[in-house]
Coordinates of C-alpha atoms and ligand atoms in Angstrom, one line a residue:
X1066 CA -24.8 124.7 -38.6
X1067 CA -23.0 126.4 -36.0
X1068 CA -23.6 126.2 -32.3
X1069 CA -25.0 129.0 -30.7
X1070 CA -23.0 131.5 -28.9
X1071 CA -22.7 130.7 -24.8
X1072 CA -23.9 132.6 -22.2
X1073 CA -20.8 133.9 -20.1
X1074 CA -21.3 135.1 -16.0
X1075 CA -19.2 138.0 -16.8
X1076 CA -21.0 140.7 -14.8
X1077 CA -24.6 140.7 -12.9
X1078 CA -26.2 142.8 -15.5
X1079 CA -26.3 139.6 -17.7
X1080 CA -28.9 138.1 -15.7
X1081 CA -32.4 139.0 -16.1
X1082 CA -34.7 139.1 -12.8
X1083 CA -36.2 135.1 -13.6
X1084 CA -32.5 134.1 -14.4
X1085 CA -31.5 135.3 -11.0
X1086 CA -34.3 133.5 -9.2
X1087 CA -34.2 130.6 -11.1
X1088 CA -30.2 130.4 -10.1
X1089 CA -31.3 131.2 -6.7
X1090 CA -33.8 128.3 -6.6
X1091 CA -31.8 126.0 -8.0
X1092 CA -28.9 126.9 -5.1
X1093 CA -31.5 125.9 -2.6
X1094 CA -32.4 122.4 -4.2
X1095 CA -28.7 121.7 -4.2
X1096 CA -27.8 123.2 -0.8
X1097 CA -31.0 120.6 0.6
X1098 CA -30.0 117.7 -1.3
X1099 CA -26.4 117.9 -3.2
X1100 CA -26.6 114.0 -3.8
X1101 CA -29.1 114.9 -6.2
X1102 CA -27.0 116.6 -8.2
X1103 CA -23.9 114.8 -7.9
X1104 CA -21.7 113.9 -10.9
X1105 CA -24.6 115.4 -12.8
X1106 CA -21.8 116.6 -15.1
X1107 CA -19.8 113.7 -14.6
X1108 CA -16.6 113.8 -17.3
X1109 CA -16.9 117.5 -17.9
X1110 CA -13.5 119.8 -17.1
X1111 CA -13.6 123.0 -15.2
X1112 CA -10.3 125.4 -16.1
X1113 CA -9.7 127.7 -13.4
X1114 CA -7.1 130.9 -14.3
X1115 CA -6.1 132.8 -11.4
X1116 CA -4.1 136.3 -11.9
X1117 CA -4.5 137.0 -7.9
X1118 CA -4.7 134.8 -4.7
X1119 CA -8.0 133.6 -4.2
X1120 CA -8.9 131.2 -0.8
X1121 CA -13.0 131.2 -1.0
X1122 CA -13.5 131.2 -4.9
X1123 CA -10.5 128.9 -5.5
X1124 CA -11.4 126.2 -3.1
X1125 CA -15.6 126.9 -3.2
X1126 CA -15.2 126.5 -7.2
X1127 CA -13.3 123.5 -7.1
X1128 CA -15.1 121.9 -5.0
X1129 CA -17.9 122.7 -7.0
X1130 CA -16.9 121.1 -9.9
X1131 CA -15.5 118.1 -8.4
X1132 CA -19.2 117.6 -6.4
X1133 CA -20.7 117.6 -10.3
X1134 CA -17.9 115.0 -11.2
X1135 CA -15.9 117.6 -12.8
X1136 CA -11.9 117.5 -13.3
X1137 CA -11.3 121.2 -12.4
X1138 CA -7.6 122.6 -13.2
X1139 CA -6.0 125.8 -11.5
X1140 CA -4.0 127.4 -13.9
X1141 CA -2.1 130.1 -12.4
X1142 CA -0.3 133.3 -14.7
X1143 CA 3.1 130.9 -14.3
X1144 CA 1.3 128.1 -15.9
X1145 CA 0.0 129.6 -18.5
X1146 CA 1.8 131.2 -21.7
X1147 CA -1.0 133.8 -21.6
X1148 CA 1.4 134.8 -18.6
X1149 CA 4.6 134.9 -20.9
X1150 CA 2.2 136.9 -23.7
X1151 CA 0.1 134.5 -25.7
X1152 CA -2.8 136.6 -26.7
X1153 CA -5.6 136.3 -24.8
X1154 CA -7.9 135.3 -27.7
X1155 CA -5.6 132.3 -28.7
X1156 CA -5.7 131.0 -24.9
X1157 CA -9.9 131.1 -25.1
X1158 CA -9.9 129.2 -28.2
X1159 CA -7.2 126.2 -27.1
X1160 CA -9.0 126.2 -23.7
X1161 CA -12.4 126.0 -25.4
X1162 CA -11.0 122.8 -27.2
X1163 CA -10.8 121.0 -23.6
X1164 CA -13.0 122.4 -21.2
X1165 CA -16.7 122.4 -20.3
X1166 CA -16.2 126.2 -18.9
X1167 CA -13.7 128.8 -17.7
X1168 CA -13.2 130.9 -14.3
X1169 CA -11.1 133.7 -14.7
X1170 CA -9.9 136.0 -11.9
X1171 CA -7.4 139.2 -13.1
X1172 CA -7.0 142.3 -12.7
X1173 CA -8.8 144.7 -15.9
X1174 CA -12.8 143.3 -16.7
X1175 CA -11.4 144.2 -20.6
X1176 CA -9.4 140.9 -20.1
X1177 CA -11.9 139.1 -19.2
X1178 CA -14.4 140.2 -21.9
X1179 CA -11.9 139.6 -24.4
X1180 CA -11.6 136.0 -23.1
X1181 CA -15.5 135.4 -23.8
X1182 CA -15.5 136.9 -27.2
X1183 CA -13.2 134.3 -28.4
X1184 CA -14.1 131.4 -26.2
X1185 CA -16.9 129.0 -27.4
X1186 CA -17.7 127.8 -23.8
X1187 CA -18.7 129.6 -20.4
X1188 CA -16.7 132.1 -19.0
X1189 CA -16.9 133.2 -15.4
X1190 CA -15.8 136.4 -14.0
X1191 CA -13.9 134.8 -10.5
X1192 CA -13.5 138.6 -9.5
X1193 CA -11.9 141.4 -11.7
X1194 CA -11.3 145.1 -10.5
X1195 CA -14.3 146.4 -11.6
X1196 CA -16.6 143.6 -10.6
X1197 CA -17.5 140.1 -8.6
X1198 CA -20.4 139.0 -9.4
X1199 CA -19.9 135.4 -8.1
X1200 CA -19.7 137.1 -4.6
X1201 CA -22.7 139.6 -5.3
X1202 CA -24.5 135.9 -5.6
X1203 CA -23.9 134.7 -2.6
X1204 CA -24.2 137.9 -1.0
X1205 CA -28.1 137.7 -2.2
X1206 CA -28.5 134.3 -1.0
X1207 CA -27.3 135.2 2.1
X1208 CA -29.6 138.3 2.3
X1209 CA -32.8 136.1 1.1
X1210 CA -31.9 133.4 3.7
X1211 CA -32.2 136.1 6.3
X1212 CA -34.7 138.0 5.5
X1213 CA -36.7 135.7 3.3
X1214 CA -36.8 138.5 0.0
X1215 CA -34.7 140.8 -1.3
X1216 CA -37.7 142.9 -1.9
X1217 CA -37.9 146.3 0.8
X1218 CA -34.6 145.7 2.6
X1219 CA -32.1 148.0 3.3
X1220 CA -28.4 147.3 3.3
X1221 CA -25.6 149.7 3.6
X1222 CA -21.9 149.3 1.7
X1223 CA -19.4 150.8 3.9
X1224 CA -16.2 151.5 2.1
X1225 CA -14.4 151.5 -1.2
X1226 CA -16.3 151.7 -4.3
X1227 CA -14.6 148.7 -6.2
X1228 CA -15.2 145.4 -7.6
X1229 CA -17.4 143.9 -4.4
X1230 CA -19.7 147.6 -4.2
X1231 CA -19.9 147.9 -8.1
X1232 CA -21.6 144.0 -8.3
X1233 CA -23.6 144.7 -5.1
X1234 CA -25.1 147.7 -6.8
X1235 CA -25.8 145.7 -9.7
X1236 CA -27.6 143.0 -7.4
X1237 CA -29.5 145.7 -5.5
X1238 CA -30.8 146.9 -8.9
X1239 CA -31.7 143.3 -10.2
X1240 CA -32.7 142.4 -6.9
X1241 CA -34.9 145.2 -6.1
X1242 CA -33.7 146.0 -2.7
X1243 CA -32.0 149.4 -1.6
X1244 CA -28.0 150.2 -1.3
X1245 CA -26.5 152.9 0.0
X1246 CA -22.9 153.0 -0.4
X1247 CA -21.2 155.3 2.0
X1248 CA -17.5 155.9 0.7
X1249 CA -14.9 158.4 1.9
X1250 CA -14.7 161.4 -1.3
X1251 CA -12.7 160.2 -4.1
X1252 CA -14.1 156.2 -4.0
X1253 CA -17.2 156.3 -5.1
X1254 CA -18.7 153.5 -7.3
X1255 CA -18.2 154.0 -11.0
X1256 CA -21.2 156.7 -12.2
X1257 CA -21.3 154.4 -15.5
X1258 CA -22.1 151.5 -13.4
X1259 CA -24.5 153.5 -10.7
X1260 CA -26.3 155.2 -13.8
X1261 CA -27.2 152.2 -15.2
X1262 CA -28.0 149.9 -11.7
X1263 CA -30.4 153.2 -11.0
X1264 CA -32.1 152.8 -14.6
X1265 CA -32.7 149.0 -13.8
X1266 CA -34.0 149.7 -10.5
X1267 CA -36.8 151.5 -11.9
X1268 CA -38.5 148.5 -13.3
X1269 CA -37.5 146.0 -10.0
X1270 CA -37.7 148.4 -6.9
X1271 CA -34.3 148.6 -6.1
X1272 CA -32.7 152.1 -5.2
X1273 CA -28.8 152.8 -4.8
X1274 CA -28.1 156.0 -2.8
X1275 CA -24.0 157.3 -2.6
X1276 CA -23.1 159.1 0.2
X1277 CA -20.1 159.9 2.3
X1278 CA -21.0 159.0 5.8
X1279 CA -21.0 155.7 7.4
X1280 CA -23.5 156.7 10.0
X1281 CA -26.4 158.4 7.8
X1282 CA -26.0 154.8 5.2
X1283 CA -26.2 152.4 7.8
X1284 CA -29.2 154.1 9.7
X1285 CA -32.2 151.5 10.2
X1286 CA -30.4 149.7 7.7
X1287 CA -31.1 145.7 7.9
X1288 CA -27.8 144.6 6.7
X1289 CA -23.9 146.6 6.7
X1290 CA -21.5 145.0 4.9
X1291 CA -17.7 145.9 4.2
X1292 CA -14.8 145.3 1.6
X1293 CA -11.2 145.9 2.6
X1294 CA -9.9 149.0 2.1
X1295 CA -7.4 148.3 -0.3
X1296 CA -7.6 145.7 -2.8
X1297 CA -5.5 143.2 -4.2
X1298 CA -3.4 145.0 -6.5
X1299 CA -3.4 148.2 -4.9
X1300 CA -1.1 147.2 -2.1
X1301 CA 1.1 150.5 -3.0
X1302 CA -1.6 152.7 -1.7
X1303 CA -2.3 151.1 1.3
X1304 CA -1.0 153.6 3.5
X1305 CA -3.0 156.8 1.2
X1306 CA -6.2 154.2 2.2
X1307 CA -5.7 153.9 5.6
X1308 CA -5.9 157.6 5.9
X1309 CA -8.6 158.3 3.4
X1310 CA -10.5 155.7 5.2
X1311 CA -10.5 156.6 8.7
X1312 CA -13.8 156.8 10.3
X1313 CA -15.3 154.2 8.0
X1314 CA -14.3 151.4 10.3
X1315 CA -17.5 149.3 11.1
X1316 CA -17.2 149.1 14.9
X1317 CA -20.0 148.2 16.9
X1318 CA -20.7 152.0 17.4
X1319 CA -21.7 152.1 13.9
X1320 CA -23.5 149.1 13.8
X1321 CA -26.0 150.7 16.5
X1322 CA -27.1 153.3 13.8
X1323 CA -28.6 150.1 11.8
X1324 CA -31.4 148.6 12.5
X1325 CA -31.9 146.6 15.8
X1326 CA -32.0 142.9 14.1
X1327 CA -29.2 144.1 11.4
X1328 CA -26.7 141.7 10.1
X1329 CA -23.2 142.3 9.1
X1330 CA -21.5 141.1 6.3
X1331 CA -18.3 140.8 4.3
X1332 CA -17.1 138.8 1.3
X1333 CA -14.2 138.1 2.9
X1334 CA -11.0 137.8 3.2
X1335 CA -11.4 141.1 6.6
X1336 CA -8.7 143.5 7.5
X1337 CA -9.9 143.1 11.4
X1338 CA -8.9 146.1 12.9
X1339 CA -9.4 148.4 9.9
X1340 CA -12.6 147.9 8.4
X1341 CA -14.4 145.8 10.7
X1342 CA -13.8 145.4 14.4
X1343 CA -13.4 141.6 15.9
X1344 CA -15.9 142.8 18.4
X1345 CA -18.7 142.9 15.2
X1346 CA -17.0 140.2 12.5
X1347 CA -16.9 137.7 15.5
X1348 CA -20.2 139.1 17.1
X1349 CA -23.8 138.0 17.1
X1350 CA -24.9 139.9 13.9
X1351 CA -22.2 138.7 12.0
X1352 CA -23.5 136.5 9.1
X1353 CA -19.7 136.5 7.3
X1354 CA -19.5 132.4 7.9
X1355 CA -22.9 131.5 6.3
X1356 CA -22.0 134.2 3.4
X1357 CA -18.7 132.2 2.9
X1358 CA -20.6 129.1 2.5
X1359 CA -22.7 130.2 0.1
X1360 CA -20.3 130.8 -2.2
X1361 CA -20.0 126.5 -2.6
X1362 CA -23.7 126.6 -3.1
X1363 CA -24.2 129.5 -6.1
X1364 CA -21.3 128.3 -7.9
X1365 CA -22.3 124.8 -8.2
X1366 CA -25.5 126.2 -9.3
X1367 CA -23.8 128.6 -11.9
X1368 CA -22.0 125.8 -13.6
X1369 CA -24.4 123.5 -13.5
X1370 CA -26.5 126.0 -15.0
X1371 CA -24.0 127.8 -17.4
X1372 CA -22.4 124.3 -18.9
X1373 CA -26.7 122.9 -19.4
X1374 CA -27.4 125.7 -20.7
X1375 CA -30.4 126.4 -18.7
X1376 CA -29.9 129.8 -16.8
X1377 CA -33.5 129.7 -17.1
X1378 CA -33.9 126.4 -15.2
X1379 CA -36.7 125.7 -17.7
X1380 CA -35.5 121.8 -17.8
X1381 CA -35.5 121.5 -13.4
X1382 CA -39.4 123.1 -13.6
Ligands
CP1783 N1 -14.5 136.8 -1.3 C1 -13.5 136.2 -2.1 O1 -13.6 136.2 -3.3 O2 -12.5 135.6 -1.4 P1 -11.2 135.0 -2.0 O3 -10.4 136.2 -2.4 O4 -10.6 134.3 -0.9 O5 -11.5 134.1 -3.2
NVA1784 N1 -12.1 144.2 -3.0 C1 -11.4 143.0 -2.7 C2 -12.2 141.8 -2.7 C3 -11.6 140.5 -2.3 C4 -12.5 139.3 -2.5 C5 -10.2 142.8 -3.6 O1 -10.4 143.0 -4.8 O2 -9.1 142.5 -3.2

């Protein structure tokens, strides 16, 4: 008989409305009371494969797995031969022969797809250019912890429509909350991915509105939240960004368009001076700390409930 296939994380469209609450649940019984959990998966191995620098998913996911009683293992491209051109295939299926699960963060999502097809254990998508949906996670956390449901709130994406806004857009339409995603002409959100998060929002609530100014997205908004304006891996167009960009700095001039009580947030790591001010990422509605702490928090959960098997959390009822 052969083992069923495993469920991957490798964008937030895999995970059904009770999956995402259940994860979210479970990230609250382990951010009360992590010595219930710990070395729940005492023995297992966590591989890590990072293609980019990371500082939050890096340390939060090894810490992670080390809290479970994990041995995680950073592999970086040098220390791989997938980095000298072992096909991608033949690293998922010698990987799968040691580990309990893999992270992956790289550059195309096609990589990363092609490393689930052929691996027999978890694989985790630790941020690819089209999507991070271990940061859209957290981001919803954060968002519940404030406001105490998803459900009705208004939250406006200020900036580039890459990786961060396409797995917020998926959250808002899994979620059932609103996003508008105000980006200069030229970087909006991928209309395959905005087609799709508006056909799912039908059946939760959620809405995702594109527009082109910062002011008219953030108004009466409850949360604004930013991405850098150039991405890792796009370094050479930094200075075609900074131009397209200007004006769609959050400053605390556009933070008085949202709504009186809004938060701000950002996944982190900030450009301070281009996208965000200091005067709002080190102000009072800044929320960017507890949103970096989250990140510990879901990915212990998404192990522990990727590697049991129970996205469900059917066995924790
Ligand atoms: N937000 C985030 O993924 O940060 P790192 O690039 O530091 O991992
Ligand atoms: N959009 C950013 C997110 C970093 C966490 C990037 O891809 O560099």
């Amino acid at each position: 008989m052969t083992a069923p296939p495993p469920r991957h994380f490798l964008t937030l469209d895999e995970l059904d409305p009770g999956e995402l609450r259940a994860l979210l649940d479970l990230t609250g019984r382990l951010k009360r009371d992590p010595d219930a959990f710990r070395n729940r998966l005492a023995g297992g191995r966590l591989g890590m494969i990072f293609h980019k620098p990371s500082t939050r998913t890096r340390v939060s996911f090894e810490a992670a797995a080390w809290m479970l009683g994990m041995l995680p293992i950073v592999l970086r491209t040098d220390e791989l031969q997938m980095g000298r051109g072992e096909a991608i295939g033949d690293t998922a299926r010698t990987l799968s022969l040691y580990l309990d699960a893999i992270t992956i963060r790289t550059f195309a999502q096609a990589s990363v797809e092609e490393l689930a097809a052929a691996s027999s254990i978890p694989v985790i998508n630790a941020l690819t250019n089209e999507h991070h949906p271990c940061q859209a996670l957290a981001d919803v956390l954060t968002l519940e912890e404030e406001f105490g449901s998803l459900a009705g709130i208004q939250v406006a994406f200020i900036g580039d429509g890459d990786n961060v806004c396409h797995s917020l857009i998926q959250a808002a339409a899994l979620g059932g909350f609103e996003l508008r995603v105000a980006t200069p002409p030229g970087y909006e959100p991928s209309p395959d991915i905005v087609a799709a998060a508006r056909q799912r929002a039908t059946t939760t609530g959620g809405a995702i509105i594109l527009l082109h100014d910062p002011a008219e997205a953030a108004f009466g908004a409850e949360a604004v939240y930013a991405d850098v304006w150039t991405s890792m891996g796009k370094e050479a167009e930094g200075e075609t960004r900074r131009a397209a960009f200007a004006g769609f700095t959050v400053d605390a001039a556009l933070m008085a368009h949202a709504s009186r009580a809004a938060i701000f947030l950002h996944c982190l790591p900030a450009h301070r001076g281009e996208e965000v001010t200091d005067e709002v990422i080190d102000g009072p509605a800044s929320r960017v700390w507890p949103q970096a702490g989250n990140r510990l928090h879901t990915e212990t959960a998404l192990i522990y409930a990727l590697i049991t098997g129970d996205l469900a959390g059917e066995r924790l009822r």
